[in-house]
Amino acid sequence: MSARWPLTARWPFRSRLLSWHQVALACVALVSLLFGSLAWAHSSSNSYLTLSMPSQQLTLRADLHVRDLDLLFDLDRDRDGQVTWAETQARSAELSAWLAQGISLGASGQRCTLGPVDLKASQHADGTYLSALWTPLCPGASSSLDDTRLTLRYDLIFSQDNLHRGLLKVDFSRYQSSALLSPERPEVEISASDSHPWRVFGRYVVEGVWHIWIGIDHIVFLLSLLLLAPLQPSRQRVVHWQAAPQARPVVLDVLAVVTAFTVAHSITLGLTITGWLTPPADLVEPAIALSVVLAALNNLLGFSAVKRWRLAFLFGLVHGFGFASVLLDLGLPASALVAALGGFNLGVELGQLAIVAVFFPLAWILRQTRFYRWVLVSGGSMVIVVLGLFWTLQRLGWLG
């Protein structure tokens, strides 16, 4: 074979299986499906909640991105594409009422009175937030809260964005805790008993599973690496991929990809949490999106493709930084750091394995069909490239 392949050899499938017209239609359908879902396939939308007791006074703080508030309250009145603090203050009465009906706190079965709210602007890595601060009065709470079970309910933005999450950090003198609030789990209970290492471990296992399941970019990256798993290359006549005849090498390939990703993200997750590496989020998030693009492009390169486990390891290092940012936002309990880190990492793996367990049997059954090789692998990879580019540009701030 010459050093330069003919055009037909560059495409990883036999051109006679389907016409280009049919492939184009399949790709258009996939593009329409995915871009119809771009309202939920965006970078994460988070609010940050904090319960603390400075000077023996219980305080509750909620930080919400002004971008999310603008979608609900149309704060950008001059239509310049920027929400100013003056524009936000002009709607302070409405915002205060809205916050009060969406956040509630209870202590030992009795409802706390949140009281008046103090609204301020605050800066986070991804932009300007509205910070709301209350000093709740809880009749059922002890002075130290050591023997008090608190119940926090958060119900803001969920109805408009089902991927929105509330990241709760509890920072008391005797114990620290955290939780992730979602449309499925809008309420959480907090008590001193939750600070036991085994309880911390179990809670962070759940947080890790939830994080991988709601991380659409992590899921798409993983699926991109697994699309070619049930296929094997062949050089008969034209370079193409054919169905793998035996399951054992395919399973080993999948295990290699999953293990490489696990080892890689565990390295950077640990290094970031312990303070050895702290890359800025405005670099990590676009890099994660770019990894999705490159993983999908790799599926279209035929024999020029990089071994998928190597890609899994390389970009697993990047995804580990993303996992670490979530853990830092949640607030790791200093008294049970190892338990929290180990639980979260195990949860990520369990969530990842659940995705593999659903995808792999279906891929194995469909591997001999034109639908799998053309629509899912070929057309799907093309669509993932476009979607990944969209995320990359969005996270770089080049798209609104």
CSV table of N, CA, C and O in Angstrom, one decimal, residues 103-215:
chain,number,residue,atom,x,y,z
A,103,ILE,N,-36.2,28.9,49.6
A,103,ILE,CA,-35.3,28.3,50.5
A,103,ILE,C,-35.9,28.3,51.9
A,103,ILE,O,-36.5,29.3,52.3
A,104,SER,N,-35.8,27.1,52.5
A,104,SER,CA,-36.4,27.0,53.9
A,104,SER,C,-35.4,26.2,54.8
A,104,SER,O,-34.7,25.4,54.3
A,105,LEU,N,-35.5,26.5,56.1
A,105,LEU,CA,-34.6,25.9,57.0
A,105,LEU,C,-35.4,25.5,58.2
A,105,LEU,O,-36.3,26.2,58.7
A,106,GLY,N,-35.2,24.2,58.7
A,106,GLY,CA,-35.9,23.7,59.9
A,106,GLY,C,-34.9,23.2,60.9
A,106,GLY,O,-33.7,22.8,60.5
A,107,ALA,N,-35.2,23.1,62.2
A,107,ALA,CA,-34.4,22.6,63.2
A,107,ALA,C,-35.2,21.8,64.2
A,107,ALA,O,-36.2,22.3,64.7
A,108,SER,N,-34.8,20.5,64.3
A,108,SER,CA,-35.5,19.6,65.2
A,108,SER,C,-37.0,19.5,64.9
A,108,SER,O,-37.8,19.6,65.9
A,109,GLY,N,-37.4,19.6,63.7
A,109,GLY,CA,-38.8,19.5,63.3
A,109,GLY,C,-39.6,20.8,63.3
A,109,GLY,O,-40.8,20.8,63.0
A,110,GLN,N,-38.9,21.9,63.7
A,110,GLN,CA,-39.6,23.2,63.7
A,110,GLN,C,-39.0,24.1,62.7
A,110,GLN,O,-37.8,24.1,62.5
A,111,ARG,N,-39.9,24.9,62.0
A,111,ARG,CA,-39.4,25.7,60.9
A,111,ARG,C,-38.7,27.0,61.5
A,111,ARG,O,-39.2,27.6,62.5
A,112,CYS,N,-37.6,27.3,60.9
A,112,CYS,CA,-36.8,28.5,61.3
A,112,CYS,C,-37.4,29.7,60.6
A,112,CYS,O,-37.9,29.6,59.4
A,113,THR,N,-37.3,30.8,61.2
A,113,THR,CA,-37.6,32.1,60.6
A,113,THR,C,-36.3,32.7,60.0
A,113,THR,O,-35.4,33.0,60.7
A,114,LEU,N,-36.3,32.9,58.7
A,114,LEU,CA,-35.1,33.4,58.0
A,114,LEU,C,-34.8,34.8,58.3
A,114,LEU,O,-33.7,35.2,58.5
A,115,GLY,N,-35.9,35.6,58.5
A,115,GLY,CA,-35.7,37.1,58.7
A,115,GLY,C,-35.3,37.8,57.5
A,115,GLY,O,-35.3,37.3,56.4
A,116,PRO,N,-35.0,39.1,57.7
A,116,PRO,CA,-34.6,40.0,56.5
A,116,PRO,C,-33.4,39.5,55.8
A,116,PRO,O,-32.5,38.9,56.5
A,117,VAL,N,-33.3,39.7,54.5
A,117,VAL,CA,-32.1,39.3,53.8
A,117,VAL,C,-31.2,40.4,53.4
A,117,VAL,O,-31.7,41.5,53.1
A,118,ASP,N,-29.9,40.2,53.4
A,118,ASP,CA,-29.0,41.2,53.0
A,118,ASP,C,-28.4,40.8,51.6
A,118,ASP,O,-27.8,39.7,51.5
A,119,LEU,N,-28.7,41.6,50.6
A,119,LEU,CA,-28.2,41.3,49.2
A,119,LEU,C,-27.0,42.0,48.9
A,119,LEU,O,-26.9,43.2,49.1
A,120,LYS,N,-26.0,41.3,48.3
A,120,LYS,CA,-24.8,41.8,47.9
A,120,LYS,C,-24.3,41.2,46.6
A,120,LYS,O,-24.9,40.1,46.2
A,121,ALA,N,-23.3,41.7,46.0
A,121,ALA,CA,-22.7,41.1,44.8
A,121,ALA,C,-21.4,40.4,45.2
A,121,ALA,O,-20.7,40.9,46.1
A,122,SER,N,-21.1,39.3,44.6
A,122,SER,CA,-19.9,38.6,44.9
A,122,SER,C,-19.3,38.0,43.6
A,122,SER,O,-20.1,37.8,42.6
A,123,GLN,N,-18.1,37.7,43.6
A,123,GLN,CA,-17.4,37.2,42.4
A,123,GLN,C,-17.0,35.8,42.6
A,123,GLN,O,-16.4,35.4,43.6
A,124,HIS,N,-17.3,34.9,41.6
A,124,HIS,CA,-16.8,33.5,41.6
A,124,HIS,C,-16.0,33.4,40.3
A,124,HIS,O,-15.9,34.3,39.5
A,125,ALA,N,-15.4,32.2,40.2
A,125,ALA,CA,-14.6,32.0,39.0
A,125,ALA,C,-15.3,32.1,37.7
A,125,ALA,O,-14.7,32.5,36.7
A,126,ASP,N,-16.6,31.9,37.7
A,126,ASP,CA,-17.3,32.0,36.4
A,126,ASP,C,-18.2,33.2,36.3
A,126,ASP,O,-19.1,33.2,35.5
A,127,GLY,N,-18.0,34.2,37.1
A,127,GLY,CA,-18.7,35.5,36.9
A,127,GLY,C,-19.3,36.0,38.2
A,127,GLY,O,-18.9,35.7,39.3
A,128,THR,N,-20.2,37.0,38.0
A,128,THR,CA,-20.8,37.7,39.1
A,128,THR,C,-22.0,36.9,39.7
A,128,THR,O,-22.9,36.4,38.9
A,129,TYR,N,-22.1,36.9,41.0
A,129,TYR,CA,-23.2,36.2,41.7
A,129,TYR,C,-24.0,37.2,42.6
A,129,TYR,O,-23.4,38.2,43.1
A,130,LEU,N,-25.2,36.9,42.8
A,130,LEU,CA,-26.0,37.6,43.9
A,130,LEU,C,-25.9,36.8,45.1
A,130,LEU,O,-26.2,35.6,45.2
A,131,SER,N,-25.4,37.4,46.2
A,131,SER,CA,-25.2,36.8,47.5
A,131,SER,C,-26.3,37.2,48.4
A,131,SER,O,-26.5,38.4,48.6
A,132,ALA,N,-27.1,36.3,49.0
A,132,ALA,CA,-28.1,36.6,49.9
A,132,ALA,C,-27.7,36.0,51.3
A,132,ALA,O,-27.3,34.9,51.4
A,133,LEU,N,-27.8,36.8,52.3
A,133,LEU,CA,-27.4,36.4,53.7
A,133,LEU,C,-28.5,36.6,54.6
A,133,LEU,O,-29.1,37.7,54.8
A,134,TRP,N,-28.8,35.5,55.4
A,134,TRP,CA,-29.8,35.6,56.4
A,134,TRP,C,-29.2,35.2,57.8
A,134,TRP,O,-28.2,34.5,57.8
A,135,THR,N,-29.8,35.6,58.9
A,135,THR,CA,-29.5,35.1,60.2
A,135,THR,C,-30.7,34.5,60.8
A,135,THR,O,-31.5,35.1,61.5
A,136,PRO,N,-31.0,33.2,60.5
A,136,PRO,CA,-32.2,32.5,60.9
A,136,PRO,C,-32.4,32.4,62.4
A,136,PRO,O,-31.4,32.3,63.1
A,137,LEU,N,-33.6,32.4,62.8
A,137,LEU,CA,-33.9,32.1,64.2
A,137,LEU,C,-34.6,30.8,64.3
A,137,LEU,O,-35.7,30.6,63.6
A,138,CYS,N,-34.1,29.8,65.0
A,138,CYS,CA,-34.6,28.5,65.0
A,138,CYS,C,-34.9,28.1,66.5
A,138,CYS,O,-34.1,27.8,67.3
A,139,PRO,N,-36.2,28.1,66.8
A,139,PRO,CA,-36.6,27.8,68.2
A,139,PRO,C,-36.3,26.4,68.6
A,139,PRO,O,-36.0,26.2,69.8
A,140,GLY,N,-36.2,25.5,67.7
A,140,GLY,CA,-35.9,24.1,68.1
A,140,GLY,C,-34.4,23.8,68.2
A,140,GLY,O,-34.1,22.6,68.4
A,141,ALA,N,-33.5,24.8,68.0
A,141,ALA,CA,-32.1,24.5,67.9
A,141,ALA,C,-31.4,24.8,69.3
A,141,ALA,O,-31.7,25.7,70.0
A,142,SER,N,-30.4,23.9,69.6
A,142,SER,CA,-29.6,24.2,70.7
A,142,SER,C,-28.6,25.3,70.4
A,142,SER,O,-28.3,25.6,69.2
A,143,SER,N,-27.9,25.9,71.4
A,143,SER,CA,-27.0,27.0,71.1
A,143,SER,C,-25.8,26.6,70.3
A,143,SER,O,-25.3,27.4,69.5
A,144,SER,N,-25.3,25.4,70.5
A,144,SER,CA,-24.2,24.9,69.7
A,144,SER,C,-24.5,24.1,68.5
A,144,SER,O,-23.6,23.8,67.7
A,145,LEU,N,-25.8,23.7,68.3
A,145,LEU,CA,-26.3,22.9,67.2
A,145,LEU,C,-25.7,21.5,67.2
A,145,LEU,O,-26.0,20.7,66.3
A,146,ASP,N,-25.0,21.1,68.3
A,146,ASP,CA,-24.4,19.8,68.3
A,146,ASP,C,-25.5,18.7,68.4
A,146,ASP,O,-25.3,17.6,67.8
A,147,ASP,N,-26.6,19.0,69.1
A,147,ASP,CA,-27.6,18.0,69.2
A,147,ASP,C,-28.9,18.3,68.4
A,147,ASP,O,-30.0,17.8,68.6
A,148,THR,N,-28.7,19.2,67.4
A,148,THR,CA,-29.8,19.6,66.5
A,148,THR,C,-29.7,19.0,65.1
A,148,THR,O,-28.6,19.1,64.5
A,149,ARG,N,-30.8,18.5,64.6
A,149,ARG,CA,-30.8,18.1,63.3
A,149,ARG,C,-31.5,19.1,62.4
A,149,ARG,O,-32.7,19.4,62.6
A,150,LEU,N,-30.7,19.7,61.5
A,150,LEU,CA,-31.2,20.8,60.6
A,150,LEU,C,-31.7,20.2,59.3
A,150,LEU,O,-31.2,19.1,58.9
A,151,THR,N,-32.7,20.8,58.8
A,151,THR,CA,-33.2,20.4,57.5
A,151,THR,C,-33.3,21.6,56.6
A,151,THR,O,-33.9,22.6,56.9
A,152,LEU,N,-32.6,21.5,55.5
A,152,LEU,CA,-32.5,22.6,54.5
A,152,LEU,C,-33.2,22.1,53.2
A,152,LEU,O,-32.9,21.0,52.7
A,153,ARG,N,-34.1,23.0,52.7
A,153,ARG,CA,-34.8,22.7,51.4
A,153,ARG,C,-34.4,23.8,50.4
A,153,ARG,O,-34.6,25.0,50.8
A,154,TYR,N,-34.0,23.5,49.3
A,154,TYR,CA,-33.7,24.4,48.2
A,154,TYR,C,-34.5,24.1,47.0
A,154,TYR,O,-34.4,23.0,46.4
A,155,ASP,N,-35.3,25.1,46.5
A,155,ASP,CA,-36.2,24.8,45.4
A,155,ASP,C,-36.1,25.9,44.3
A,155,ASP,O,-37.2,26.3,43.7
A,156,LEU,N,-35.0,26.5,44.1
A,156,LEU,CA,-34.9,27.6,43.2
A,156,LEU,C,-34.3,27.1,41.8
A,156,LEU,O,-33.4,26.2,41.8
A,157,ILE,N,-34.8,27.6,40.7
A,157,ILE,CA,-34.3,27.4,39.4
A,157,ILE,C,-34.5,26.0,38.8
A,157,ILE,O,-34.5,25.8,37.6
A,158,PHE,N,-34.9,25.1,39.7
A,158,PHE,CA,-35.0,23.7,39.2
A,158,PHE,C,-36.1,23.6,38.1
A,158,PHE,O,-35.9,22.8,37.2
A,159,SER,N,-37.2,24.3,38.3
A,159,SER,CA,-38.3,24.2,37.3
A,159,SER,C,-37.9,24.7,36.0
A,159,SER,O,-38.4,24.3,34.9
A,160,GLN,N,-36.9,25.7,35.9
A,160,GLN,CA,-36.5,26.3,34.7
A,160,GLN,C,-35.3,25.5,34.1
A,160,GLN,O,-35.1,25.5,32.9
A,161,ASP,N,-34.5,24.8,34.9
A,161,ASP,CA,-33.3,24.1,34.5
A,161,ASP,C,-33.1,22.9,35.3
A,161,ASP,O,-32.7,23.0,36.5
A,162,ASN,N,-33.4,21.7,34.8
A,162,ASN,CA,-33.3,20.5,35.6
A,162,ASN,C,-31.9,20.0,35.8
A,162,ASN,O,-31.7,19.0,36.5
A,163,LEU,N,-30.9,20.7,35.2
A,163,LEU,CA,-29.5,20.4,35.4
A,163,LEU,C,-28.9,21.3,36.5
A,163,LEU,O,-27.7,21.2,36.9
A,164,HIS,N,-29.7,22.3,37.0
A,164,HIS,CA,-29.2,23.2,38.0
A,164,HIS,C,-29.0,22.4,39.3
A,164,HIS,O,-29.7,21.5,39.6
A,165,ARG,N,-27.9,22.8,40.1
A,165,ARG,CA,-27.6,22.1,41.3
A,165,ARG,C,-27.3,23.2,42.4
A,165,ARG,O,-26.8,24.3,42.1
A,166,GLY,N,-27.7,22.9,43.6
A,166,GLY,CA,-27.3,23.7,44.8
A,166,GLY,C,-26.2,22.9,45.6
A,166,GLY,O,-26.4,21.8,46.0
A,167,LEU,N,-25.1,23.6,45.7
A,167,LEU,CA,-24.0,23.0,46.4
A,167,LEU,C,-23.9,23.5,47.8
A,167,LEU,O,-23.7,24.7,48.0
A,168,LEU,N,-24.2,22.7,48.8
A,168,LEU,CA,-24.3,23.1,50.2
A,168,LEU,C,-23.1,22.8,50.9
A,168,LEU,O,-22.6,21.6,50.9
A,169,LYS,N,-22.5,23.7,51.6
A,169,LYS,CA,-21.4,23.6,52.5
A,169,LYS,C,-21.8,23.9,53.9
A,169,LYS,O,-22.3,25.0,54.2
A,170,VAL,N,-21.6,23.0,54.9
A,170,VAL,CA,-21.9,23.2,56.3
A,170,VAL,C,-20.6,23.4,57.0
A,170,VAL,O,-19.7,22.5,57.0
A,171,ASP,N,-20.4,24.5,57.7
A,171,ASP,CA,-19.1,24.8,58.3
A,171,ASP,C,-19.3,25.3,59.7
A,171,ASP,O,-19.4,26.5,60.0
A,172,PHE,N,-19.5,24.3,60.6
A,172,PHE,CA,-19.6,24.6,62.1
A,172,PHE,C,-18.3,24.3,62.8
A,172,PHE,O,-17.5,23.6,62.3
A,173,SER,N,-18.2,24.8,64.0
A,173,SER,CA,-16.9,24.7,64.7
A,173,SER,C,-16.7,23.2,65.1
A,173,SER,O,-15.5,22.7,65.1
A,174,ARG,N,-17.7,22.4,65.3
A,174,ARG,CA,-17.6,21.0,65.8
A,174,ARG,C,-17.6,20.1,64.6
A,174,ARG,O,-17.1,18.9,64.7
A,175,TYR,N,-18.2,20.4,63.5
A,175,TYR,CA,-18.2,19.5,62.3
A,175,TYR,C,-18.5,20.3,61.0
A,175,TYR,O,-19.0,21.4,61.0
A,176,GLN,N,-18.0,19.6,60.0
A,176,GLN,CA,-18.3,20.1,58.6
A,176,GLN,C,-19.0,19.1,57.8
A,176,GLN,O,-18.8,17.9,58.0
A,177,SER,N,-19.8,19.5,56.9
A,177,SER,CA,-20.5,18.6,56.0
A,177,SER,C,-20.8,19.3,54.7
A,177,SER,O,-20.5,20.5,54.5
A,178,SER,N,-21.4,18.5,53.8
A,178,SER,CA,-21.7,19.1,52.5
A,178,SER,C,-22.8,18.2,51.8
A,178,SER,O,-23.0,17.1,52.2
A,179,ALA,N,-23.4,18.8,50.8
A,179,ALA,CA,-24.5,18.0,50.1
A,179,ALA,C,-24.7,18.7,48.7
A,179,ALA,O,-24.4,19.9,48.5
A,180,LEU,N,-25.2,17.9,47.8
A,180,LEU,CA,-25.6,18.4,46.5
A,180,LEU,C,-27.1,18.3,46.4
A,180,LEU,O,-27.7,17.2,46.5
A,181,LEU,N,-27.8,19.4,46.1
A,181,LEU,CA,-29.2,19.5,46.0
A,181,LEU,C,-29.6,19.6,44.6
A,181,LEU,O,-29.1,20.3,43.8
A,182,SER,N,-30.6,18.8,44.2
A,182,SER,CA,-31.1,18.7,42.8
A,182,SER,C,-32.6,18.6,42.8
A,182,SER,O,-33.2,18.5,43.8
A,183,PRO,N,-33.2,18.6,41.6
A,183,PRO,CA,-34.6,18.4,41.5
A,183,PRO,C,-35.1,17.1,42.1
A,183,PRO,O,-36.2,17.1,42.7
A,184,GLU,N,-34.3,16.1,42.0
A,184,GLU,CA,-34.7,14.8,42.6
A,184,GLU,C,-34.4,14.8,44.1
A,184,GLU,O,-35.1,14.0,44.8
A,185,ARG,N,-33.5,15.6,44.6
A,185,ARG,CA,-33.2,15.6,46.0
A,185,ARG,C,-33.0,17.1,46.5
A,185,ARG,O,-32.0,17.6,46.7
A,186,PRO,N,-34.2,17.8,46.6
A,186,PRO,CA,-34.1,19.2,47.0
A,186,PRO,C,-34.0,19.5,48.5
A,186,PRO,O,-33.8,20.6,48.9
A,187,GLU,N,-34.0,18.4,49.3
A,187,GLU,CA,-33.9,18.6,50.7
A,187,GLU,C,-32.8,17.7,51.3
A,187,GLU,O,-32.6,16.6,50.9
A,188,VAL,N,-32.2,18.2,52.4
A,188,VAL,CA,-31.1,17.5,53.0
A,188,VAL,C,-31.2,17.7,54.5
A,188,VAL,O,-31.6,18.8,55.0
A,189,GLU,N,-30.8,16.7,55.3
A,189,GLU,CA,-30.8,16.8,56.7
A,189,GLU,C,-29.3,16.8,57.2
A,189,GLU,O,-28.5,16.1,56.6
A,190,ILE,N,-29.0,17.6,58.2
A,190,ILE,CA,-27.6,17.8,58.6
A,190,ILE,C,-27.6,17.7,60.1
A,190,ILE,O,-28.4,18.3,60.8
A,191,SER,N,-26.7,16.9,60.6
A,191,SER,CA,-26.5,16.8,62.1
A,191,SER,C,-25.0,16.4,62.4
A,191,SER,O,-24.3,16.0,61.4
A,192,ALA,N,-24.6,16.6,63.6
A,192,ALA,CA,-23.2,16.3,64.0
A,192,ALA,C,-22.8,14.8,63.7
A,192,ALA,O,-21.7,14.5,63.4
A,193,SER,N,-23.8,13.9,63.8
A,193,SER,CA,-23.5,12.5,63.5
A,193,SER,C,-23.1,12.3,62.1
A,193,SER,O,-22.4,11.3,61.8
A,194,ASP,N,-23.4,13.2,61.2
A,194,ASP,CA,-23.0,13.1,59.8
A,194,ASP,C,-21.5,13.2,59.6
A,194,ASP,O,-21.0,13.0,58.5
A,195,SER,N,-20.8,13.7,60.6
A,195,SER,CA,-19.3,13.9,60.5
A,195,SER,C,-18.5,12.7,60.7
A,195,SER,O,-17.3,12.7,60.5
A,196,HIS,N,-19.2,11.6,61.1
A,196,HIS,CA,-18.4,10.3,61.3
A,196,HIS,C,-17.8,9.9,59.9
A,196,HIS,O,-18.5,10.0,58.9
A,197,PRO,N,-16.6,9.4,59.9
A,197,PRO,CA,-15.9,9.1,58.6
A,197,PRO,C,-16.7,8.2,57.7
A,197,PRO,O,-16.7,8.3,56.5
A,198,TRP,N,-17.3,7.1,58.3
A,198,TRP,CA,-18.1,6.2,57.5
A,198,TRP,C,-19.3,6.9,56.8
A,198,TRP,O,-19.7,6.6,55.7
A,199,ARG,N,-19.9,7.8,57.6
A,199,ARG,CA,-21.1,8.5,57.0
A,199,ARG,C,-20.6,9.5,55.9
A,199,ARG,O,-21.3,9.6,54.9
A,200,VAL,N,-19.5,10.1,56.2
A,200,VAL,CA,-18.9,11.0,55.2
A,200,VAL,C,-18.6,10.2,53.9
A,200,VAL,O,-18.9,10.6,52.8
A,201,PHE,N,-17.9,9.0,54.1
A,201,PHE,CA,-17.6,8.2,52.9
A,201,PHE,C,-18.9,7.8,52.1
A,201,PHE,O,-18.9,8.0,50.9
A,202,GLY,N,-19.9,7.4,52.8
A,202,GLY,CA,-21.1,7.0,52.1
A,202,GLY,C,-21.8,8.1,51.4
A,202,GLY,O,-22.3,8.0,50.3
A,203,ARG,N,-21.8,9.3,52.1
A,203,ARG,CA,-22.4,10.5,51.4
A,203,ARG,C,-21.7,10.9,50.2
A,203,ARG,O,-22.3,11.3,49.2
A,204,TYR,N,-20.3,10.9,50.2
A,204,TYR,CA,-19.6,11.3,49.1
A,204,TYR,C,-19.6,10.2,47.9
A,204,TYR,O,-19.3,10.6,46.8
A,205,VAL,N,-19.8,9.0,48.3
A,205,VAL,CA,-20.1,8.0,47.2
A,205,VAL,C,-21.3,8.4,46.4
A,205,VAL,O,-21.2,8.4,45.1
A,206,VAL,N,-22.3,8.8,47.1
A,206,VAL,CA,-23.6,9.3,46.4
A,206,VAL,C,-23.3,10.5,45.6
A,206,VAL,O,-23.7,10.6,44.4
A,207,GLU,N,-22.5,11.5,46.2
A,207,GLU,CA,-22.2,12.7,45.4
A,207,GLU,C,-21.4,12.4,44.2
A,207,GLU,O,-21.6,13.0,43.1
A,208,GLY,N,-20.5,11.4,44.2
A,208,GLY,CA,-19.7,11.1,43.1
A,208,GLY,C,-20.5,10.5,42.0
A,208,GLY,O,-20.3,10.8,40.8
A,209,VAL,N,-21.4,9.6,42.3
A,209,VAL,CA,-22.3,9.0,41.4
A,209,VAL,C,-23.2,10.0,40.7
A,209,VAL,O,-23.3,10.1,39.4
A,210,TRP,N,-23.7,10.9,41.5
A,210,TRP,CA,-24.6,12.0,40.9
A,210,TRP,C,-23.8,12.9,40.0
A,210,TRP,O,-24.3,13.3,39.0
A,211,HIS,N,-22.5,13.2,40.4
A,211,HIS,CA,-21.8,14.1,39.6
A,211,HIS,C,-21.5,13.5,38.2
A,211,HIS,O,-21.6,14.3,37.2
A,212,ILE,N,-21.1,12.3,38.1
A,212,ILE,CA,-20.9,11.7,36.8
A,212,ILE,C,-22.1,11.6,36.0
A,212,ILE,O,-22.1,11.7,34.7
A,213,TRP,N,-23.3,11.3,36.6
A,213,TRP,CA,-24.5,11.2,35.9
A,213,TRP,C,-25.1,12.5,35.4
A,213,TRP,O,-25.8,12.5,34.3
A,214,ILE,N,-24.8,13.6,36.1
A,214,ILE,CA,-25.3,14.9,35.6
A,214,ILE,C,-24.2,15.6,34.7
A,214,ILE,O,-24.5,16.7,34.2
A,215,GLY,N,-23.0,15.1,34.6
A,215,GLY,CA,-22.0,15.7,33.9
A,215,GLY,C,-22.1,15.3,32.4
A,215,GLY,O,-21.4,14.3,32.0
